[in-house]
């Protein structure tokens, strides 16, 4: 799992717990089902079966892969619309190309993140580059949907290319864990992502036997998704393993401990950490549209069909299916 690595002994350290600070306990522990997305790439539906109240302001998250493709097997998505939220694609291992109808785009690879504000409406495509399709190789990532409040649903679309070398890096107090901060702030350390909805997103690697304890904003919810490995979470030390989504109660800190024994395929506990200020508004979600009312969904479909989301550019990126 390449992502971004660093020598934790040389990084800033997270603060230890102060007297009287409380650890958040687990209120929900689920394991998402596996399926397929786009043209047929494997995903795990991380949020399946979890109360929307616990997820708010997050709408949807897929773990993409982890998969080792043979030549000709890599797949992505063709051009499709979005409105009313932000898409976040974090590529841990492998390469993905993006292009949208408002001029955004580029290559996302090995620890990079693309942050697309769909806002009033955008068309985009995400697909593996031709060389990866021809050669095959490892592919692993996360796609997250972050809701926008009613007042921001019709913002102008925006694209951010957050290369891996820009993430904020910090170590646990014992240097046994590396935390890559993609957006938001943890204990005064910030990530590069500019968000409309106040959130924190990070990727943590906890070495066997190590403990990660992080201060967490009181006004944010707290979610953790296990990419791989085994360990425990929360004040109640609930066991967790690959594919688990954990929602935590209120408190001052969130904590994880990696098991001393890990699989050779997954030598450490790997986590995606999420927190955000709940929007507390009605959500109507229909395919690629996330709005507040059914009428707004109908309007989104009509606007897409009438071309108001923009046009696929001339000479645009298209899915590549290998040499014929």
mmCIF file of C-alpha atoms in Angstrom:
data_model
loop_
_atom_site.group_PDB
_atom_site.id
_atom_site.type_symbol
_atom_site.label_atom_id
_atom_site.label_comp_id
_atom_site.label_asym_id
_atom_site.label_seq_id
_atom_site.Cartn_x
_atom_site.Cartn_y
_atom_site.Cartn_z
ATOM 1 C CA UNK A 1 0.000 0.000 0.000
ATOM 2 C CA UNK A 2 2.298 2.815 -1.206
ATOM 3 C CA UNK A 3 0.255 6.027 -0.645
ATOM 4 C CA UNK A 4 2.597 8.572 0.986
ATOM 5 C CA UNK A 5 5.170 7.266 3.453
ATOM 6 C CA UNK A 6 7.479 9.093 5.867
ATOM 7 C CA UNK A 7 9.818 8.480 8.779
ATOM 8 C CA UNK A 8 7.509 9.000 11.759
ATOM 9 C CA UNK A 9 10.477 9.700 14.041
ATOM 10 C CA UNK A 10 11.080 12.984 12.191
ATOM 11 C CA UNK A 11 7.455 14.200 12.059
ATOM 12 C CA UNK A 12 5.459 16.415 14.423
ATOM 13 C CA UNK A 13 3.666 14.342 17.079
ATOM 14 C CA UNK A 14 0.015 14.398 18.066
ATOM 15 C CA UNK A 15 -0.653 15.554 21.602
ATOM 16 C CA UNK A 16 -1.391 13.041 24.333
ATOM 17 C CA UNK A 17 -4.700 13.033 26.185
ATOM 18 C CA UNK A 18 -5.149 15.687 28.875
ATOM 19 C CA UNK A 19 -6.722 14.889 32.255
ATOM 20 C CA UNK A 20 -10.489 14.756 31.946
ATOM 21 C CA UNK A 21 -10.594 14.247 28.151
ATOM 22 C CA UNK A 22 -13.022 11.532 27.080
ATOM 23 C CA UNK A 23 -12.539 8.823 24.436
ATOM 24 C CA UNK A 24 -15.408 8.375 22.012
ATOM 25 C CA UNK A 25 -17.148 4.989 22.162
ATOM 26 C CA UNK A 26 -18.492 2.933 19.260
ATOM 27 C CA UNK A 27 -22.188 3.411 18.406
ATOM 28 C CA UNK A 28 -22.249 1.542 15.069
ATOM 29 C CA UNK A 29 -20.009 -1.156 13.560
ATOM 30 C CA UNK A 30 -20.859 -2.538 10.105
ATOM 31 C CA UNK A 31 -19.195 -4.253 7.153
ATOM 32 C CA UNK A 32 -20.167 -3.049 3.686
ATOM 33 C CA UNK A 33 -21.079 -5.454 0.879
ATOM 34 C CA UNK A 34 -18.981 -5.809 -2.278
ATOM 35 C CA UNK A 35 -20.244 -4.964 -5.764
ATOM 36 C CA UNK A 36 -19.299 -3.364 -9.081
ATOM 37 C CA UNK A 37 -19.389 0.240 -10.335
ATOM 38 C CA UNK A 38 -19.041 2.067 -13.647
ATOM 39 C CA UNK A 39 -17.860 -0.254 -16.402
ATOM 40 C CA UNK A 40 -17.293 -3.066 -13.918
ATOM 41 C CA UNK A 41 -14.597 -2.242 -11.381
ATOM 42 C CA UNK A 42 -14.960 -3.867 -7.931
ATOM 43 C CA UNK A 43 -16.046 -1.756 -4.962
ATOM 44 C CA UNK A 44 -17.028 -2.193 -1.329
ATOM 45 C CA UNK A 45 -20.009 -0.030 -0.293
ATOM 46 C CA UNK A 46 -18.560 1.336 2.943
ATOM 47 C CA UNK A 47 -21.688 3.151 4.177
ATOM 48 C CA UNK A 48 -24.264 0.419 3.453
ATOM 49 C CA UNK A 49 -26.596 -0.172 6.385
ATOM 50 C CA UNK A 50 -25.429 2.882 8.370
ATOM 51 C CA UNK A 51 -27.920 5.502 9.578
ATOM 52 C CA UNK A 52 -27.792 8.726 7.559
ATOM 53 C CA UNK A 53 -27.921 10.579 10.893
ATOM 54 C CA UNK A 54 -24.532 9.114 11.846
ATOM 55 C CA UNK A 55 -23.009 9.819 8.394
ATOM 56 C CA UNK A 56 -24.118 13.452 7.882
ATOM 57 C CA UNK A 57 -22.499 15.405 6.111
ATOM 58 C CA UNK A 58 -21.170 12.372 4.179
ATOM 59 C CA UNK A 59 -23.446 10.676 1.645
ATOM 60 C CA UNK A 60 -21.629 7.748 0.061
ATOM 61 C CA UNK A 61 -18.232 6.041 0.086
ATOM 62 C CA UNK A 62 -16.759 3.208 -1.977
ATOM 63 C CA UNK A 63 -13.479 1.411 -1.476
ATOM 64 C CA UNK A 64 -12.209 0.921 -5.045
ATOM 65 C CA UNK A 65 -10.315 -2.382 -5.195
ATOM 66 C CA UNK A 66 -7.833 -3.355 -3.770
ATOM 67 C CA UNK A 67 -7.359 -5.432 -6.931
ATOM 68 C CA UNK A 68 -4.486 -6.728 -9.046
ATOM 69 C CA UNK A 69 -5.629 -6.392 -12.655
ATOM 70 C CA UNK A 70 -4.453 -8.578 -15.514
ATOM 71 C CA UNK A 71 -3.744 -6.865 -18.871
ATOM 72 C CA UNK A 72 -6.982 -5.571 -20.412
ATOM 73 C CA UNK A 73 -8.975 -5.779 -17.171
ATOM 74 C CA UNK A 74 -8.826 -2.238 -15.634
ATOM 75 C CA UNK A 75 -12.128 -0.359 -15.861
ATOM 76 C CA UNK A 76 -13.456 3.052 -14.891
ATOM 77 C CA UNK A 77 -16.540 5.164 -15.593
ATOM 78 C CA UNK A 78 -17.690 6.879 -18.775
ATOM 79 C CA UNK A 79 -18.951 10.485 -18.835
ATOM 80 C CA UNK A 80 -21.728 11.057 -16.276
ATOM 81 C CA UNK A 81 -23.349 13.981 -14.376
ATOM 82 C CA UNK A 82 -23.329 15.193 -10.743
ATOM 83 C CA UNK A 83 -25.103 17.986 -8.869
ATOM 84 C CA UNK A 84 -25.404 19.147 -5.267
ATOM 85 C CA UNK A 85 -22.300 17.731 -3.557
ATOM 86 C CA UNK A 86 -18.524 17.187 -3.785
ATOM 87 C CA UNK A 87 -16.752 14.042 -5.013
ATOM 88 C CA UNK A 88 -13.411 13.100 -3.465
ATOM 89 C CA UNK A 89 -11.273 10.431 -5.158
ATOM 90 C CA UNK A 90 -8.204 9.331 -3.188
ATOM 91 C CA UNK A 91 -5.880 6.955 -5.050
ATOM 92 C CA UNK A 92 -3.737 4.916 -2.680
ATOM 93 C CA UNK A 93 -2.129 2.677 -5.285
ATOM 94 C CA UNK A 94 -2.345 2.871 -9.080
ATOM 95 C CA UNK A 95 -3.379 5.582 -11.521
ATOM 96 C CA UNK A 96 -6.687 7.148 -12.613
ATOM 97 C CA UNK A 97 -7.428 9.901 -15.163
ATOM 98 C CA UNK A 98 -10.092 12.540 -14.664
ATOM 99 C CA UNK A 99 -11.649 15.142 -16.970
ATOM 100 C CA UNK A 100 -14.736 17.302 -16.510
ATOM 101 C CA UNK A 101 -16.913 19.652 -18.555
ATOM 102 C CA UNK A 102 -15.629 22.756 -16.733
ATOM 103 C CA UNK A 103 -11.946 22.291 -17.581
ATOM 104 C CA UNK A 104 -10.795 20.306 -14.566
ATOM 105 C CA UNK A 105 -8.768 17.145 -14.827
ATOM 106 C CA UNK A 106 -5.492 15.324 -14.613
ATOM 107 C CA UNK A 107 -3.814 12.131 -13.429
ATOM 108 C CA UNK A 108 -4.438 10.927 -9.875
ATOM 109 C CA UNK A 109 -1.845 8.452 -8.563
ATOM 110 C CA UNK A 110 -0.139 6.992 -5.504
ATOM 111 C CA UNK A 111 -1.437 9.129 -2.664
ATOM 112 C CA UNK A 112 -3.025 11.950 -4.688
ATOM 113 C CA UNK A 113 -6.598 13.188 -4.336
ATOM 114 C CA UNK A 114 -8.967 14.862 -6.758
ATOM 115 C CA UNK A 115 -11.588 17.081 -5.136
ATOM 116 C CA UNK A 116 -14.433 18.048 -7.449
ATOM 117 C CA UNK A 117 -17.198 20.399 -6.356
ATOM 118 C CA UNK A 118 -20.110 19.412 -8.604
ATOM 119 C CA UNK A 119 -22.250 22.270 -7.295
ATOM 120 C CA UNK A 120 -24.763 23.427 -9.911
ATOM 121 C CA UNK A 121 -23.852 20.619 -12.292
ATOM 122 C CA UNK A 122 -20.895 19.019 -14.037
ATOM 123 C CA UNK A 123 -20.118 16.131 -16.366
ATOM 124 C CA UNK A 124 -16.981 14.093 -15.738
ATOM 125 C CA UNK A 125 -15.146 10.866 -16.479
ATOM 126 C CA UNK A 126 -12.770 8.766 -14.350
ATOM 127 C CA UNK A 127 -10.895 6.012 -16.138
ATOM 128 C CA UNK A 128 -7.561 4.180 -15.967
ATOM 129 C CA UNK A 129 -4.899 5.387 -18.438
ATOM 130 C CA UNK A 130 -4.233 3.303 -21.540
ATOM 131 C CA UNK A 131 -0.859 2.063 -20.299
ATOM 132 C CA UNK A 132 -2.435 0.618 -17.129
ATOM 133 C CA UNK A 133 -5.160 -1.081 -19.153
ATOM 134 C CA UNK A 134 -2.540 -2.661 -21.423
ATOM 135 C CA UNK A 135 -0.140 -3.731 -18.674
ATOM 136 C CA UNK A 136 -2.501 -4.468 -15.790
ATOM 137 C CA UNK A 137 -1.391 -3.740 -12.241
ATOM 138 C CA UNK A 138 -2.560 -2.840 -8.744
ATOM 139 C CA UNK A 139 -5.450 -0.445 -8.226
ATOM 140 C CA UNK A 140 -6.747 0.762 -4.856
ATOM 141 C CA UNK A 141 -8.560 3.900 -3.780
ATOM 142 C CA UNK A 142 -11.515 5.577 -2.103
ATOM 143 C CA UNK A 143 -14.352 7.661 -3.525
ATOM 144 C CA UNK A 144 -16.253 9.798 -1.034
ATOM 145 C CA UNK A 145 -19.298 12.023 -1.551
ATOM 146 C CA UNK A 146 -19.546 15.084 0.727
ATOM 147 C CA UNK A 147 -22.907 16.816 0.883
ATOM 148 C CA UNK A 148 -23.331 20.564 0.351
ATOM 149 C CA UNK A 149 -25.844 22.614 2.365
ATOM 150 C CA UNK A 150 -28.861 24.053 0.602
ATOM 151 C CA UNK A 151 -27.161 27.447 0.256
ATOM 152 C CA UNK A 152 -24.221 25.892 -1.644
ATOM 153 C CA UNK A 153 -26.008 23.383 -3.895
ATOM 154 C CA UNK A 154 -25.649 25.699 -6.918
ATOM 155 C CA UNK A 155 -22.060 26.835 -6.466
ATOM 156 C CA UNK A 156 -19.955 27.037 -9.615
ATOM 157 C CA UNK A 157 -18.134 23.724 -10.193
ATOM 158 C CA UNK A 158 -14.527 23.611 -8.997
ATOM 159 C CA UNK A 159 -11.654 21.111 -9.318
ATOM 160 C CA UNK A 160 -8.690 20.614 -6.974
ATOM 161 C CA UNK A 161 -5.733 18.376 -7.810
ATOM 162 C CA UNK A 162 -4.112 17.508 -4.473
ATOM 163 C CA UNK A 163 -0.837 15.730 -5.224
ATOM 164 C CA UNK A 164 0.455 13.292 -2.641
ATOM 165 C CA UNK A 165 3.394 15.479 -1.651
ATOM 166 C CA UNK A 166 1.001 18.149 -0.356
ATOM 167 C CA UNK A 167 -0.759 16.129 2.360
ATOM 168 C CA UNK A 168 -0.177 17.085 5.984
ATOM 169 C CA UNK A 169 1.946 14.475 7.781
ATOM 170 C CA UNK A 170 1.930 13.854 11.512
ATOM 171 C CA UNK A 171 2.885 10.946 13.791
ATOM 172 C CA UNK A 172 1.172 9.485 16.833
ATOM 173 C CA UNK A 173 2.605 10.305 20.243
ATOM 174 C CA UNK A 174 4.621 7.039 20.253
ATOM 175 C CA UNK A 175 5.614 7.404 16.543
ATOM 176 C CA UNK A 176 3.956 4.055 15.838
ATOM 177 C CA UNK A 177 1.352 5.550 13.471
ATOM 178 C CA UNK A 178 1.516 7.836 10.438
ATOM 179 C CA UNK A 179 -1.441 10.135 9.705
ATOM 180 C CA UNK A 180 -1.834 11.740 6.275
ATOM 181 C CA UNK A 181 -4.224 14.703 6.527
ATOM 182 C CA UNK A 182 -5.979 15.271 3.196
ATOM 183 C CA UNK A 183 -8.489 17.916 4.298
ATOM 184 C CA UNK A 184 -9.357 19.741 7.477
ATOM 185 C CA UNK A 185 -7.278 19.874 10.628
ATOM 186 C CA UNK A 186 -6.162 17.486 13.376
ATOM 187 C CA UNK A 187 -4.517 18.878 16.514
ATOM 188 C CA UNK A 188 -3.441 22.040 14.663
ATOM 189 C CA UNK A 189 -2.038 20.207 11.628
ATOM 190 C CA UNK A 190 -3.866 20.902 8.334
ATOM 191 C CA UNK A 191 -4.361 19.171 4.999
ATOM 192 C CA UNK A 192 -4.464 20.867 1.573
ATOM 193 C CA UNK A 193 -8.096 20.238 0.599
ATOM 194 C CA UNK A 194 -10.347 23.325 0.524
ATOM 195 C CA UNK A 195 -13.861 22.276 1.526
ATOM 196 C CA UNK A 196 -17.214 24.077 1.483
ATOM 197 C CA UNK A 197 -18.646 21.779 4.155
ATOM 198 C CA UNK A 198 -16.379 21.757 7.244
ATOM 199 C CA UNK A 199 -14.825 18.267 7.374
ATOM 200 C CA UNK A 200 -11.669 16.337 8.206
ATOM 201 C CA UNK A 201 -10.359 13.478 6.039
ATOM 202 C CA UNK A 202 -7.194 11.508 6.781
ATOM 203 C CA UNK A 203 -5.470 8.170 6.052
ATOM 204 C CA UNK A 204 -3.739 6.528 9.016
ATOM 205 C CA UNK A 205 -1.303 3.599 9.138
ATOM 206 C CA UNK A 206 -0.961 2.060 12.609
ATOM 207 C CA UNK A 207 1.908 -0.390 13.038
ATOM 208 C CA UNK A 208 1.350 -3.714 14.904
ATOM 209 C CA UNK A 209 0.938 -3.103 18.633
ATOM 210 C CA UNK A 210 0.899 0.691 18.268
ATOM 211 C CA UNK A 211 -1.845 3.006 19.500
ATOM 212 C CA UNK A 212 -3.230 6.067 17.714
ATOM 213 C CA UNK A 213 -5.148 8.627 19.789
ATOM 214 C CA UNK A 214 -6.323 11.817 18.082
ATOM 215 C CA UNK A 215 -8.061 14.903 19.458
ATOM 216 C CA UNK A 216 -11.330 15.390 17.540
ATOM 217 C CA UNK A 217 -13.538 18.448 17.077
ATOM 218 C CA UNK A 218 -16.586 18.415 19.349
ATOM 219 C CA UNK A 219 -18.893 19.703 16.598
ATOM 220 C CA UNK A 220 -17.813 16.944 14.139
ATOM 221 C CA UNK A 221 -19.086 13.399 13.911
ATOM 222 C CA UNK A 222 -16.399 10.685 13.815
ATOM 223 C CA UNK A 223 -16.181 7.798 11.333
ATOM 224 C CA UNK A 224 -13.408 5.309 10.598
ATOM 225 C CA UNK A 225 -13.226 2.831 7.719
ATOM 226 C CA UNK A 226 -10.795 -0.101 7.856
ATOM 227 C CA UNK A 227 -8.946 -0.465 4.557
ATOM 228 C CA UNK A 228 -6.948 -3.445 5.839
ATOM 229 C CA UNK A 229 -5.524 -5.026 8.973
ATOM 230 C CA UNK A 230 -6.914 -5.766 12.429
ATOM 231 C CA UNK A 231 -7.174 -3.923 15.711
ATOM 232 C CA UNK A 232 -9.538 -2.280 18.192
ATOM 233 C CA UNK A 233 -11.343 1.069 18.308
ATOM 234 C CA UNK A 234 -12.903 3.378 20.855
ATOM 235 C CA UNK A 235 -13.104 3.518 24.637
ATOM 236 C CA UNK A 236 -14.799 0.104 24.534
ATOM 237 C CA UNK A 237 -11.948 -1.402 22.422
ATOM 238 C CA UNK A 238 -14.228 -3.045 19.880
ATOM 239 C CA UNK A 239 -12.452 -5.433 17.447
ATOM 240 C CA UNK A 240 -12.237 -4.160 13.841
ATOM 241 C CA UNK A 241 -10.949 -5.616 10.575
ATOM 242 C CA UNK A 242 -10.962 -5.021 6.820
ATOM 243 C CA UNK A 243 -14.228 -3.585 5.484
ATOM 244 C CA UNK A 244 -15.587 -2.347 8.835
ATOM 245 C CA UNK A 245 -17.148 1.116 9.093
ATOM 246 C CA UNK A 246 -17.178 2.508 12.633
ATOM 247 C CA UNK A 247 -19.286 5.436 13.848
ATOM 248 C CA UNK A 248 -18.332 6.906 17.224
ATOM 249 C CA UNK A 249 -20.259 8.840 19.861
ATOM 250 C CA UNK A 250 -19.472 12.316 21.174
ATOM 251 C CA UNK A 251 -16.219 12.920 23.037
ATOM 252 C CA UNK A 252 -12.817 14.585 22.970
ATOM 253 C CA UNK A 253 -10.672 11.956 21.236
ATOM 254 C CA UNK A 254 -10.821 8.912 18.939
ATOM 255 C CA UNK A 255 -8.424 6.019 19.468
ATOM 256 C CA UNK A 256 -7.264 2.856 17.702
ATOM 257 C CA UNK A 257 -4.837 0.063 18.575
ATOM 258 C CA UNK A 258 -3.373 -2.257 15.925
ATOM 259 C CA UNK A 259 -3.187 -5.963 16.741
ATOM 260 C CA UNK A 260 0.307 -7.341 17.286
ATOM 261 C CA UNK A 261 -0.493 -10.097 14.771
ATOM 262 C CA UNK A 262 -1.316 -8.965 11.219
ATOM 263 C CA UNK A 263 -1.585 -10.823 7.904
ATOM 264 C CA UNK A 264 1.423 -10.762 5.563
ATOM 265 C CA UNK A 265 -0.833 -9.156 2.935
ATOM 266 C CA UNK A 266 -1.862 -6.434 5.427
ATOM 267 C CA UNK A 267 1.133 -5.742 7.687
ATOM 268 C CA UNK A 268 -0.494 -2.792 9.491
ATOM 269 C CA UNK A 269 -3.904 -1.389 10.409
ATOM 270 C CA UNK A 270 -4.927 1.016 7.626
ATOM 271 C CA UNK A 271 -7.769 3.461 8.291
ATOM 272 C CA UNK A 272 -9.660 6.252 6.531
ATOM 273 C CA UNK A 273 -10.721 8.791 9.175
ATOM 274 C CA UNK A 274 -13.670 11.110 8.531
ATOM 275 C CA UNK A 275 -15.374 13.823 10.512
ATOM 276 C CA UNK A 276 -17.670 16.683 9.638
ATOM 277 C CA UNK A 277 -20.178 19.183 10.948
ATOM 278 C CA UNK A 278 -23.650 17.729 10.328
ATOM 279 C CA UNK A 279 -25.744 19.790 7.920
ATOM 280 C CA UNK A 280 -29.071 18.603 9.406
ATOM 281 C CA UNK A 281 -31.105 19.202 6.249
ATOM 282 C CA UNK A 282 -33.387 16.872 4.273
ATOM 283 C CA UNK A 283 -31.498 14.733 1.736
ATOM 284 C CA UNK A 284 -33.024 13.340 -1.457
ATOM 285 C CA UNK A 285 -30.460 11.185 -3.266
ATOM 286 C CA UNK A 286 -31.158 9.894 -6.756
ATOM 287 C CA UNK A 287 -28.247 8.373 -8.677
ATOM 288 C CA UNK A 288 -25.636 11.108 -9.265
ATOM 289 C CA UNK A 289 -27.766 13.899 -7.763
ATOM 290 C CA UNK A 290 -27.986 14.867 -4.067
ATOM 291 C CA UNK A 291 -30.568 17.558 -3.328
ATOM 292 C CA UNK A 292 -33.049 18.594 -0.614
ATOM 293 C CA UNK A 293 -36.377 17.851 -2.331
ATOM 294 C CA UNK A 294 -37.874 15.556 -4.949
ATOM 295 C CA UNK A 295 -38.714 18.564 -7.129
ATOM 296 C CA UNK A 296 -35.032 19.563 -7.122
ATOM 297 C CA UNK A 297 -34.100 16.055 -8.262
ATOM 298 C CA UNK A 298 -36.589 16.285 -11.143
ATOM 299 C CA UNK A 299 -35.122 19.677 -12.086
ATOM 300 C CA UNK A 300 -31.589 18.209 -11.984
ATOM 301 C CA UNK A 301 -32.568 15.421 -14.391
ATOM 302 C CA UNK A 302 -34.240 17.912 -16.737
ATOM 303 C CA UNK A 303 -31.266 20.299 -16.617
ATOM 304 C CA UNK A 304 -28.865 17.448 -17.377
ATOM 305 C CA UNK A 305 -30.988 16.271 -20.306
ATOM 306 C CA UNK A 306 -31.183 19.827 -21.710
ATOM 307 C CA UNK A 307 -27.393 20.274 -21.626
ATOM 308 C CA UNK A 308 -27.171 22.739 -18.726
ATOM 309 C CA UNK A 309 -24.352 20.758 -17.064
ATOM 310 C CA UNK A 310 -22.015 21.578 -19.933
ATOM 311 C CA UNK A 311 -20.847 19.510 -22.870
ATOM 312 C CA UNK A 312 -18.320 16.732 -23.280
ATOM 313 C CA UNK A 313 -15.300 18.594 -24.745
ATOM 314 C CA UNK A 314 -14.111 17.940 -28.288
ATOM 315 C CA UNK A 315 -11.381 15.293 -28.281
ATOM 316 C CA UNK A 316 -12.364 14.346 -24.748
ATOM 317 C CA UNK A 317 -10.936 11.489 -22.728
ATOM 318 C CA UNK A 318 -12.774 8.229 -23.386
ATOM 319 C CA UNK A 319 -12.666 4.793 -21.763
ATOM 320 C CA UNK A 320 -9.904 2.621 -23.246
ATOM 321 C CA UNK A 321 -10.454 -1.121 -23.400
ATOM 322 C CA UNK A 322 -7.057 -2.310 -24.546
ATOM 323 C CA UNK A 323 -5.386 -3.198 -27.791
ATOM 324 C CA UNK A 324 -7.657 -4.944 -30.270
#
